[in-house]
Tab-separated table of C-alpha atoms in Angstrom:
chain	number	residue	atom	x	y	z
A	1	UNK	CA	42.020	10.072	35.789
A	2	UNK	CA	45.730	8.864	36.229
A	3	UNK	CA	46.688	11.731	33.835
A	4	UNK	CA	44.871	14.222	36.006
A	5	UNK	CA	46.601	12.786	39.175
A	6	UNK	CA	49.982	13.022	37.400
A	7	UNK	CA	49.421	16.633	36.395
A	8	UNK	CA	48.236	17.662	39.948
A	9	UNK	CA	51.263	16.011	41.395
A	10	UNK	CA	53.579	17.748	38.927
A	11	UNK	CA	51.956	21.094	39.767
A	12	UNK	CA	52.337	20.428	43.567
A	13	UNK	CA	56.018	19.357	42.959
A	14	UNK	CA	56.729	22.586	40.963
A	15	UNK	CA	55.001	24.612	43.614
A	16	UNK	CA	57.193	22.961	46.347
A	17	UNK	CA	60.456	23.373	44.432
A	18	UNK	CA	59.510	27.118	43.727
A	19	UNK	CA	58.959	27.564	47.291
A	20	UNK	CA	62.021	25.931	48.429
A	21	UNK	CA	63.971	27.887	45.772
A	22	UNK	CA	62.633	31.057	47.084
A	23	UNK	CA	63.569	30.247	50.515
A	24	UNK	CA	67.106	29.119	49.428
A	25	UNK	CA	67.707	32.234	47.396
A	26	UNK	CA	66.507	34.405	50.321
A	27	UNK	CA	69.053	32.628	52.528
A	28	UNK	CA	71.909	32.899	50.355
A	29	UNK	CA	71.352	36.681	49.811
A	30	UNK	CA	71.185	37.220	53.569
A	31	UNK	CA	74.574	35.555	54.307
A	32	UNK	CA	75.777	35.309	57.856
A	33	UNK	CA	75.255	38.149	60.564
A	34	UNK	CA	77.561	37.908	63.640
A	35	UNK	CA	76.919	40.123	66.433
A	36	UNK	CA	79.453	40.233	69.341
A	37	UNK	CA	79.090	42.325	72.399
A	38	UNK	CA	81.808	43.268	74.957
A	39	UNK	CA	82.352	45.593	77.847
A	40	UNK	CA	85.166	47.815	76.852
A	41	UNK	CA	86.057	51.547	76.784
A	42	UNK	CA	83.838	51.926	79.907
A	43	UNK	CA	80.931	51.194	77.645
A	44	UNK	CA	78.898	48.393	75.787
A	45	UNK	CA	80.625	47.771	72.614
A	46	UNK	CA	78.929	45.832	69.873
A	47	UNK	CA	80.494	44.689	66.560
A	48	UNK	CA	77.904	43.587	63.989
A	49	UNK	CA	79.296	41.997	60.765
A	50	UNK	CA	77.590	40.324	57.895
A	51	UNK	CA	79.092	38.229	55.109
A	52	UNK	CA	81.645	35.544	55.359
A	53	UNK	CA	83.842	36.371	58.230
A	54	UNK	CA	86.461	34.518	60.387
A	55	UNK	CA	85.944	34.281	64.122
A	56	UNK	CA	89.628	35.491	64.456
A	57	UNK	CA	88.970	38.631	62.675
A	58	UNK	CA	86.367	39.595	65.298
A	59	UNK	CA	88.775	38.664	68.033
A	60	UNK	CA	91.452	40.618	66.463
A	61	UNK	CA	89.097	43.568	66.131
A	62	UNK	CA	88.448	43.549	69.919
A	63	UNK	CA	92.183	43.107	70.717
A	64	UNK	CA	92.860	46.318	68.684
A	65	UNK	CA	90.125	48.272	70.733
A	66	UNK	CA	91.678	47.051	73.987
A	67	UNK	CA	95.153	47.973	72.678
A	68	UNK	CA	93.954	51.474	71.742
A	69	UNK	CA	92.099	51.882	75.014
A	70	UNK	CA	95.304	50.819	76.843
A	71	UNK	CA	97.070	53.803	74.999
A	72	UNK	CA	94.380	56.528	75.439
A	73	UNK	CA	92.537	55.796	78.640
A	74	UNK	CA	93.039	58.419	81.422
A	75	UNK	CA	92.352	55.724	84.203
A	76	UNK	CA	94.562	52.788	83.033
A	77	UNK	CA	97.856	52.710	84.617
A	78	UNK	CA	100.876	52.860	82.116
A	79	UNK	CA	98.572	54.201	79.167
A	80	UNK	CA	100.227	57.015	77.220
A	81	UNK	CA	97.603	59.467	78.668
A	82	UNK	CA	98.134	58.246	82.213
A	83	UNK	CA	101.991	58.738	81.871
A	84	UNK	CA	101.590	62.247	80.178
A	85	UNK	CA	99.409	63.206	83.201
A	86	UNK	CA	101.885	61.904	85.668
A	87	UNK	CA	104.968	63.207	84.008
A	88	UNK	CA	105.255	66.566	86.053
A	89	UNK	CA	105.852	68.567	82.915
A	90	UNK	CA	108.532	66.356	81.445
A	91	UNK	CA	108.392	65.213	77.816
A	92	UNK	CA	106.753	61.690	77.520
A	93	UNK	CA	107.213	59.274	74.676
A	94	UNK	CA	103.854	58.000	73.325
A	95	UNK	CA	102.557	55.950	70.468
A	96	UNK	CA	101.994	57.886	67.190
A	97	UNK	CA	98.293	57.058	67.277
A	98	UNK	CA	97.949	58.854	70.651
A	99	UNK	CA	99.720	61.895	68.992
A	100	UNK	CA	97.307	61.608	65.997
A	101	UNK	CA	94.371	62.009	68.356
A	102	UNK	CA	95.938	64.804	70.535
A	103	UNK	CA	96.659	66.665	67.333
A	104	UNK	CA	93.109	66.315	66.023
A	105	UNK	CA	91.726	67.283	69.354
A	106	UNK	CA	93.916	70.467	69.409
A	107	UNK	CA	92.256	71.436	66.056
A	108	UNK	CA	88.795	71.191	67.562
A	109	UNK	CA	90.164	73.399	70.488
A	110	UNK	CA	91.470	75.972	68.032
A	111	UNK	CA	88.073	76.230	66.126
A	112	UNK	CA	86.005	76.501	69.198
A	113	UNK	CA	88.390	79.090	70.872
A	114	UNK	CA	89.235	76.649	73.666
A	115	UNK	CA	85.677	75.769	74.624
A	116	UNK	CA	86.665	72.321	73.530
A	117	UNK	CA	89.727	71.341	75.409
A	118	UNK	CA	91.278	68.069	76.196
A	119	UNK	CA	93.458	69.522	78.940
A	120	UNK	CA	90.227	69.500	81.195
A	121	UNK	CA	91.223	66.203	82.465
A	122	UNK	CA	91.365	67.429	86.122
A	123	UNK	CA	87.852	68.918	85.807
A	124	UNK	CA	86.377	65.712	84.156
A	125	UNK	CA	87.925	63.510	86.898
A	126	UNK	CA	86.595	65.742	89.670
A	127	UNK	CA	83.079	65.668	88.228
A	128	UNK	CA	83.333	61.853	87.294
A	129	UNK	CA	80.083	61.814	85.585
A	130	UNK	CA	78.534	58.347	85.173
A	131	UNK	CA	79.893	57.135	88.431
A	132	UNK	CA	79.378	60.172	90.736
A	133	UNK	CA	76.189	62.396	91.251
A	134	UNK	CA	77.431	65.216	93.396
A	135	UNK	CA	78.752	68.828	92.700
A	136	UNK	CA	82.534	68.671	93.472
A	137	UNK	CA	84.003	70.932	96.047
A	138	UNK	CA	84.244	74.561	94.890
A	139	UNK	CA	87.977	75.093	95.669
A	140	UNK	CA	88.949	72.019	94.003
A	141	UNK	CA	86.954	73.076	90.870
A	142	UNK	CA	88.683	76.514	90.791
A	143	UNK	CA	92.153	74.821	91.217
A	144	UNK	CA	91.428	72.249	88.499
A	145	UNK	CA	90.047	75.031	86.187
A	146	UNK	CA	93.336	76.808	86.412
A	147	UNK	CA	95.110	73.891	84.775
A	148	UNK	CA	93.030	73.917	81.604
A	149	UNK	CA	94.693	75.391	78.427
A	150	UNK	CA	95.466	73.416	75.205
A	151	UNK	CA	98.136	75.787	74.351
A	152	UNK	CA	100.389	74.224	76.959
A	153	UNK	CA	100.510	71.006	75.004
A	154	UNK	CA	103.709	70.724	72.955
A	155	UNK	CA	104.454	67.847	70.568
A	156	UNK	CA	107.876	67.047	69.170
A	157	UNK	CA	108.052	64.089	67.037
A	158	UNK	CA	106.727	61.189	69.333
A	159	UNK	CA	106.941	63.207	72.616
A	160	UNK	CA	104.134	65.168	74.318
A	161	UNK	CA	104.905	67.724	77.030
A	162	UNK	CA	102.464	69.581	79.233
A	163	UNK	CA	103.967	72.856	80.307
A	164	UNK	CA	101.764	73.009	83.492
A	165	UNK	CA	102.871	69.945	85.576
A	166	UNK	CA	99.475	69.975	87.170
A	167	UNK	CA	97.434	69.513	83.962
A	168	UNK	CA	95.741	66.420	82.876
A	169	UNK	CA	94.793	65.463	79.312
A	170	UNK	CA	91.339	63.516	78.841
A	171	UNK	CA	90.750	62.186	75.328
A	172	UNK	CA	87.125	61.121	76.303
A	173	UNK	CA	85.728	63.459	73.705
A	174	UNK	CA	87.592	62.028	70.574
A	175	UNK	CA	89.281	58.671	71.398
A	176	UNK	CA	86.232	56.638	70.829
A	177	UNK	CA	85.585	58.022	67.410
A	178	UNK	CA	89.291	57.544	66.511
A	179	UNK	CA	89.107	53.951	67.770
A	180	UNK	CA	86.026	53.294	65.643
A	181	UNK	CA	87.766	54.624	62.592
A	182	UNK	CA	90.781	52.311	63.419
A	183	UNK	CA	88.630	49.201	63.827
A	184	UNK	CA	86.885	49.983	60.518
A	185	UNK	CA	90.081	50.280	58.697
A	186	UNK	CA	91.235	46.987	60.219
A	187	UNK	CA	87.999	45.052	59.148
A	188	UNK	CA	88.276	46.580	55.558
A	189	UNK	CA	91.871	45.416	55.356
A	190	UNK	CA	90.592	41.952	56.437
A	191	UNK	CA	88.046	41.691	53.568
A	192	UNK	CA	85.069	42.794	55.541
A	193	UNK	CA	82.778	44.822	53.302
A	194	UNK	CA	79.641	45.347	55.610
A	195	UNK	CA	79.955	46.048	59.413
A	196	UNK	CA	78.436	48.201	62.120
A	197	UNK	CA	80.874	49.200	65.015
A	198	UNK	CA	79.081	50.457	67.830
A	199	UNK	CA	81.217	51.701	70.683
A	200	UNK	CA	78.463	52.606	73.238
A	201	UNK	CA	76.391	54.743	70.831
A	202	UNK	CA	79.404	56.092	68.759
A	203	UNK	CA	78.729	54.223	65.504
A	204	UNK	CA	81.038	53.628	62.486
A	205	UNK	CA	79.342	51.973	59.413
A	206	UNK	CA	81.026	50.038	56.650
A	207	UNK	CA	78.916	49.174	53.650
A	208	UNK	CA	75.215	48.350	54.005
A	209	UNK	CA	72.728	45.886	55.522
A	210	UNK	CA	72.214	42.357	54.286
A	211	UNK	CA	69.431	43.476	51.963
A	212	UNK	CA	71.733	46.088	50.360
A	213	UNK	CA	69.953	49.081	51.827
A	214	UNK	CA	71.771	51.451	54.119
A	215	UNK	CA	72.080	50.737	57.817
A	216	UNK	CA	69.160	52.101	59.859
A	217	UNK	CA	69.804	53.914	63.080
A	218	UNK	CA	67.626	55.517	65.640
A	219	UNK	CA	68.460	58.666	67.564
A	220	UNK	CA	67.340	58.538	71.094
A	221	UNK	CA	64.616	60.976	72.272
A	222	UNK	CA	66.322	63.074	74.932
A	223	UNK	CA	63.018	64.012	76.477
A	224	UNK	CA	60.711	60.866	76.961
A	225	UNK	CA	62.386	57.616	76.329
A	226	UNK	CA	59.520	55.503	77.930
A	227	UNK	CA	56.631	56.579	75.588
A	228	UNK	CA	58.661	57.627	72.623
A	229	UNK	CA	62.162	56.101	72.587
A	230	UNK	CA	63.446	57.654	69.386
A	231	UNK	CA	63.354	61.171	67.988
A	232	UNK	CA	64.400	60.127	64.481
A	233	UNK	CA	65.531	57.297	62.281
A	234	UNK	CA	68.193	57.710	59.717
A	235	UNK	CA	69.702	55.642	56.884
A	236	UNK	CA	73.464	55.793	56.370
A	237	UNK	CA	76.143	53.925	54.734
A	238	UNK	CA	80.044	54.133	54.906
A	239	UNK	CA	80.065	56.848	57.418
A	240	UNK	CA	80.335	57.696	61.269
A	241	UNK	CA	77.345	58.591	63.302
A	242	UNK	CA	78.227	60.183	66.601
A	243	UNK	CA	75.871	61.644	69.311
A	244	UNK	CA	76.570	63.903	72.161
A	245	UNK	CA	73.767	64.994	74.675
A	246	UNK	CA	73.367	66.900	77.746
A	247	UNK	CA	70.945	64.130	79.066
A	248	UNK	CA	73.531	61.540	78.981
A	249	UNK	CA	75.808	61.092	82.037
A	250	UNK	CA	73.884	63.691	84.046
A	251	UNK	CA	72.043	64.320	87.237
A	252	UNK	CA	69.675	66.823	88.757
A	253	UNK	CA	69.983	68.659	92.051
A	254	UNK	CA	67.500	71.280	93.182
A	255	UNK	CA	66.074	71.476	89.669
A	256	UNK	CA	69.473	72.125	88.044
A	257	UNK	CA	70.647	69.515	85.452
A	258	UNK	CA	74.436	68.926	85.560
A	259	UNK	CA	75.826	67.191	82.535
A	260	UNK	CA	79.232	65.882	81.397
A	261	UNK	CA	79.943	68.489	78.798
A	262	UNK	CA	81.881	70.938	80.753
A	263	UNK	CA	82.645	74.729	80.038
A	264	UNK	CA	86.301	75.360	80.865
A	265	UNK	CA	85.407	78.891	81.593
A	266	UNK	CA	83.228	78.042	84.480
A	267	UNK	CA	84.171	74.560	85.374
A	268	UNK	CA	80.417	73.677	85.349
A	269	UNK	CA	78.280	72.043	82.670
A	270	UNK	CA	77.919	74.204	79.607
A	271	UNK	CA	74.728	76.302	79.187
A	272	UNK	CA	73.472	75.426	75.855
A	273	UNK	CA	70.169	75.256	73.721
A	274	UNK	CA	71.202	71.800	72.107
A	275	UNK	CA	70.161	69.022	74.126
A	276	UNK	CA	71.368	66.291	71.540
A	277	UNK	CA	73.604	66.551	68.601
A	278	UNK	CA	74.046	63.676	66.209
A	279	UNK	CA	76.730	64.196	63.484
A	280	UNK	CA	77.167	62.120	60.389
A	281	UNK	CA	80.810	62.413	59.398
A	282	UNK	CA	83.435	60.681	57.162
A	283	UNK	CA	85.319	59.738	60.164
A	284	UNK	CA	84.541	58.948	63.639
A	285	UNK	CA	87.010	61.316	65.200
A	286	UNK	CA	85.526	64.208	63.232
A	287	UNK	CA	82.070	63.233	64.133
A	288	UNK	CA	82.893	63.049	67.840
A	289	UNK	CA	84.530	66.274	67.958
A	290	UNK	CA	81.861	68.078	65.978
A	291	UNK	CA	79.018	66.573	67.988
A	292	UNK	CA	80.555	67.792	71.248
A	293	UNK	CA	81.284	71.191	69.594
A	294	UNK	CA	77.646	71.661	68.554
A	295	UNK	CA	76.678	71.215	72.108
A	296	UNK	CA	79.398	73.632	73.454
A	297	UNK	CA	78.919	76.439	70.824
A	298	UNK	CA	75.122	76.055	70.640
A	299	UNK	CA	72.775	75.844	67.755
A	300	UNK	CA	73.559	78.948	65.874
A	301	UNK	CA	77.348	79.177	66.074
A	302	UNK	CA	77.600	75.287	66.107
A	303	UNK	CA	75.751	74.991	62.753
A	304	UNK	CA	78.260	77.317	61.276
A	305	UNK	CA	81.218	75.319	62.416
A	306	UNK	CA	79.659	72.025	61.260
A	307	UNK	CA	78.662	73.111	57.820
A	308	UNK	CA	82.254	74.310	56.875
A	309	UNK	CA	84.216	71.553	58.715
A	310	UNK	CA	85.966	69.068	56.164
A	311	UNK	CA	84.521	65.558	56.379
A	312	UNK	CA	81.084	66.750	57.834
A	313	UNK	CA	78.158	65.109	56.088
A	314	UNK	CA	75.004	66.042	58.040
A	315	UNK	CA	73.659	66.630	61.588
A	316	UNK	CA	70.460	66.433	63.628
A	317	UNK	CA	70.402	68.950	66.575
A	318	UNK	CA	67.632	68.589	69.188
A	319	UNK	CA	67.003	71.801	71.096
A	320	UNK	CA	65.866	72.133	74.578
A	321	UNK	CA	62.359	73.432	73.206
A	322	UNK	CA	61.978	70.176	71.247
A	323	UNK	CA	62.759	71.601	67.883
A	324	UNK	CA	64.571	69.398	65.590
A	325	UNK	CA	67.141	70.998	63.169
A	326	UNK	CA	68.599	68.986	60.160
A	327	UNK	CA	71.766	70.207	58.687
A	328	UNK	CA	73.239	68.821	55.375
A	329	UNK	CA	72.470	65.199	54.313
A	330	UNK	CA	71.056	63.246	57.249
A	331	UNK	CA	69.178	60.481	55.380
A	332	UNK	CA	66.168	60.775	57.734
A	333	UNK	CA	63.354	58.356	57.059
A	334	UNK	CA	61.328	58.793	60.308
B	1	UNK	CA	32.580	19.187	32.798
B	2	UNK	CA	34.325	16.545	35.111
B	3	UNK	CA	37.654	18.265	34.325
B	4	UNK	CA	36.310	21.586	35.443
B	5	UNK	CA	35.090	20.207	38.681
B	6	UNK	CA	38.514	18.538	39.391
B	7	UNK	CA	40.331	21.904	38.908
B	8	UNK	CA	37.889	23.827	40.969
B	9	UNK	CA	38.219	21.369	43.846
B	10	UNK	CA	42.086	21.483	43.611
B	11	UNK	CA	42.266	25.174	43.637
B	12	UNK	CA	39.582	25.456	46.349
B	13	UNK	CA	41.534	23.237	48.469
B	14	UNK	CA	44.661	25.172	47.863
B	15	UNK	CA	42.926	28.423	48.871
B	16	UNK	CA	41.537	26.699	51.989
B	17	UNK	CA	45.088	25.566	53.134
B	18	UNK	CA	46.665	28.961	52.358
B	19	UNK	CA	43.995	30.762	54.094
B	20	UNK	CA	44.340	28.682	57.184
B	21	UNK	CA	48.012	29.004	57.232
B	22	UNK	CA	47.936	32.799	56.759
B	23	UNK	CA	45.325	33.163	59.623
B	24	UNK	CA	47.591	31.002	61.914
B	25	UNK	CA	50.646	33.093	61.092
B	26	UNK	CA	49.030	36.443	61.715
B	27	UNK	CA	47.253	35.237	64.879
B	28	UNK	CA	50.427	33.817	66.271
B	29	UNK	CA	51.900	35.898	69.050
B	30	UNK	CA	55.457	36.956	68.473
B	31	UNK	CA	57.867	35.584	71.083
B	32	UNK	CA	60.163	37.942	72.878
B	33	UNK	CA	63.508	36.561	74.022
B	34	UNK	CA	65.600	38.243	76.561
B	35	UNK	CA	69.337	37.438	76.166
B	36	UNK	CA	71.477	37.813	79.374
B	37	UNK	CA	75.108	38.632	78.598
B	38	UNK	CA	77.683	38.645	81.555
B	39	UNK	CA	81.165	39.890	80.615
B	40	UNK	CA	80.033	39.887	76.903
B	41	UNK	CA	79.214	36.098	76.977
B	42	UNK	CA	75.635	34.882	76.442
B	43	UNK	CA	74.658	33.078	79.640
B	44	UNK	CA	70.971	32.672	79.107
B	45	UNK	CA	68.052	33.154	76.648
B	46	UNK	CA	64.682	33.504	78.135
B	47	UNK	CA	61.354	33.330	76.134
B	48	UNK	CA	59.573	35.965	78.093
B	49	UNK	CA	56.232	34.947	76.540
B	50	UNK	CA	56.767	31.503	77.958
B	51	UNK	CA	57.794	32.333	81.485
B	52	UNK	CA	55.167	30.961	83.655
B	53	UNK	CA	56.641	31.753	87.110
B	54	UNK	CA	59.227	34.033	88.585
B	55	UNK	CA	62.742	33.279	87.447
B	56	UNK	CA	65.877	34.566	89.338
B	57	UNK	CA	69.225	34.996	87.872
B	58	UNK	CA	72.171	36.253	90.043
B	59	UNK	CA	75.662	37.249	88.915
B	60	UNK	CA	78.215	37.766	91.514
B	61	UNK	CA	81.896	37.518	92.188
B	62	UNK	CA	84.967	39.821	92.153
B	63	UNK	CA	82.946	42.571	93.936
B	64	UNK	CA	80.082	42.357	91.538
B	65	UNK	CA	76.293	41.732	92.230
B	66	UNK	CA	73.420	41.923	89.949
B	67	UNK	CA	70.022	40.098	90.557
B	68	UNK	CA	67.822	39.795	87.528
B	69	UNK	CA	64.288	38.735	87.771
B	70	UNK	CA	62.111	37.466	84.899
B	71	UNK	CA	58.324	37.314	85.198
B	72	UNK	CA	55.793	36.379	82.624
B	73	UNK	CA	56.245	38.902	79.761
B	74	UNK	CA	58.806	41.131	81.473
B	75	UNK	CA	62.446	41.258	82.912
B	76	UNK	CA	64.173	43.758	85.190
B	77	UNK	CA	67.359	44.187	87.102
B	78	UNK	CA	65.946	44.321	90.641
B	79	UNK	CA	69.103	44.530	92.744
B	80	UNK	CA	72.636	45.604	92.205
B	81	UNK	CA	75.752	46.905	94.052
B	82	UNK	CA	76.656	49.400	91.473
B	83	UNK	CA	76.831	53.108	92.906
B	84	UNK	CA	74.334	54.787	90.647
B	85	UNK	CA	71.960	51.885	90.069
B	86	UNK	CA	71.225	53.146	86.570
B	87	UNK	CA	70.384	49.747	85.340
B	88	UNK	CA	67.801	49.221	88.206
B	89	UNK	CA	66.328	52.698	87.463
B	90	UNK	CA	65.309	51.302	83.989
B	91	UNK	CA	62.663	49.158	85.744
B	92	UNK	CA	60.680	46.334	84.133
B	93	UNK	CA	60.978	45.974	80.297
B	94	UNK	CA	58.996	43.575	78.128
B	95	UNK	CA	61.004	44.412	74.788
B	96	UNK	CA	62.898	47.106	73.126
B	97	UNK	CA	65.825	48.024	70.835
B	98	UNK	CA	67.911	49.507	73.703
B	99	UNK	CA	69.333	46.807	75.899
B	100	UNK	CA	69.347	47.148	79.778
B	101	UNK	CA	72.991	47.487	80.671
B	102	UNK	CA	74.910	47.451	83.912
B	103	UNK	CA	78.269	48.735	83.012
B	104	UNK	CA	79.909	48.345	86.422
B	105	UNK	CA	78.765	44.838	86.738
B	106	UNK	CA	79.282	44.059	83.104
B	107	UNK	CA	75.788	42.638	82.597
B	108	UNK	CA	73.506	43.267	79.602
B	109	UNK	CA	69.947	42.203	78.745
B	110	UNK	CA	69.146	42.375	75.013
B	111	UNK	CA	65.698	41.714	73.481
B	112	UNK	CA	65.086	39.741	70.144
B	113	UNK	CA	61.695	39.483	68.581
B	114	UNK	CA	60.182	39.658	65.120
B	115	UNK	CA	58.025	42.535	66.495
B	116	UNK	CA	61.133	44.891	67.245
B	117	UNK	CA	61.517	48.016	65.110
B	118	UNK	CA	63.789	47.485	62.071
B	119	UNK	CA	66.729	49.338	63.675
B	120	UNK	CA	70.441	48.228	63.402
B	121	UNK	CA	71.749	50.541	66.199
B	122	UNK	CA	70.917	53.331	68.462
B	123	UNK	CA	72.913	56.744	68.959
B	124	UNK	CA	72.521	59.150	71.553
């Protein structure tokens, strides 16, 4: 009898140890996940890092975002862009990182024949999507439209000059992607191997999830977010995933939808068959530029540009009739 | 014979215990927590499943004003002084991967639950 009790106790103990061991092993595999949200860049920023990470690294990453925002914001007084726009056509000395973003933006302007144009600053401020839901005065729109032309930007070493003193630069279509790239580089330099940098839906990924699988991202459904919030789910590692959409920052008047992606030729929202463009790219700045380009150029011409652009990995375009087009490697799982 | 009976009772007991535990785990409702962030700082976590009466949370100061109301199983921004009222337009929510965000007032409500889809981020 004593022998049986002893055996049963040993079995119970072994089972308990096995259970605890499994649990312990699971926890050590998961490591620590830190998720920190902030309101920055006029959006909701979330840094998710897993592994062993010092609190100071996260704070320094947020400091870096704030620093870059203070250089590239169109509204922050004293920023590089604010000073260029207020320079009355005189050369303005700016940070090399601002020049890098301006140069990259000009490349997108060139390949889109000027549809993508960072000198549309006066137009974007007139519309002020996200904070305003009214059509601006027509005369003001025409005056603002006259100032748009990326060819007027000249860069000499660390100075930027706009030949039209009335023109304004707005880096809203490229800066967030660039900032995501800079934060990713900073985190990698500080030993972070797995992170998700979410700048209000512009996402840069380092490494993978805790379980070693790629990060899982959902793409918003542009049509019916109540009953079906996501149009697709993709798995991605070590890349940027950036979306642009005509349903974001938009409003409707008399059955016409006005959205924030503007056509410099008309000063109005671009007419396009692409409602949502999600681009997976090697860098955030490329992803951001290409996702906007896909909207501006439409599905046919946009696809051609995307497929041949260096750093492009894949894209999911959602058209106005609901069709979903996959280009390249998108890692779609749902 | 006695030995067999002992082992049968032991394994039978183990089966019953594991069966009851599994049943309880499956039947257990998954709690949904709403985390309220103001200026990026977590100020309150509410177990929506455990809310029994209406709970008011007001964030104000420096020209900002947001009133959040939690009711049994759901939460919403019901009043705000921001111009477009996009956060209020999101209405009542009981869960979801996408947070309720009021950018002008720097308020966010995020949901956590074991029942949420296995998603790390949302684009678009």
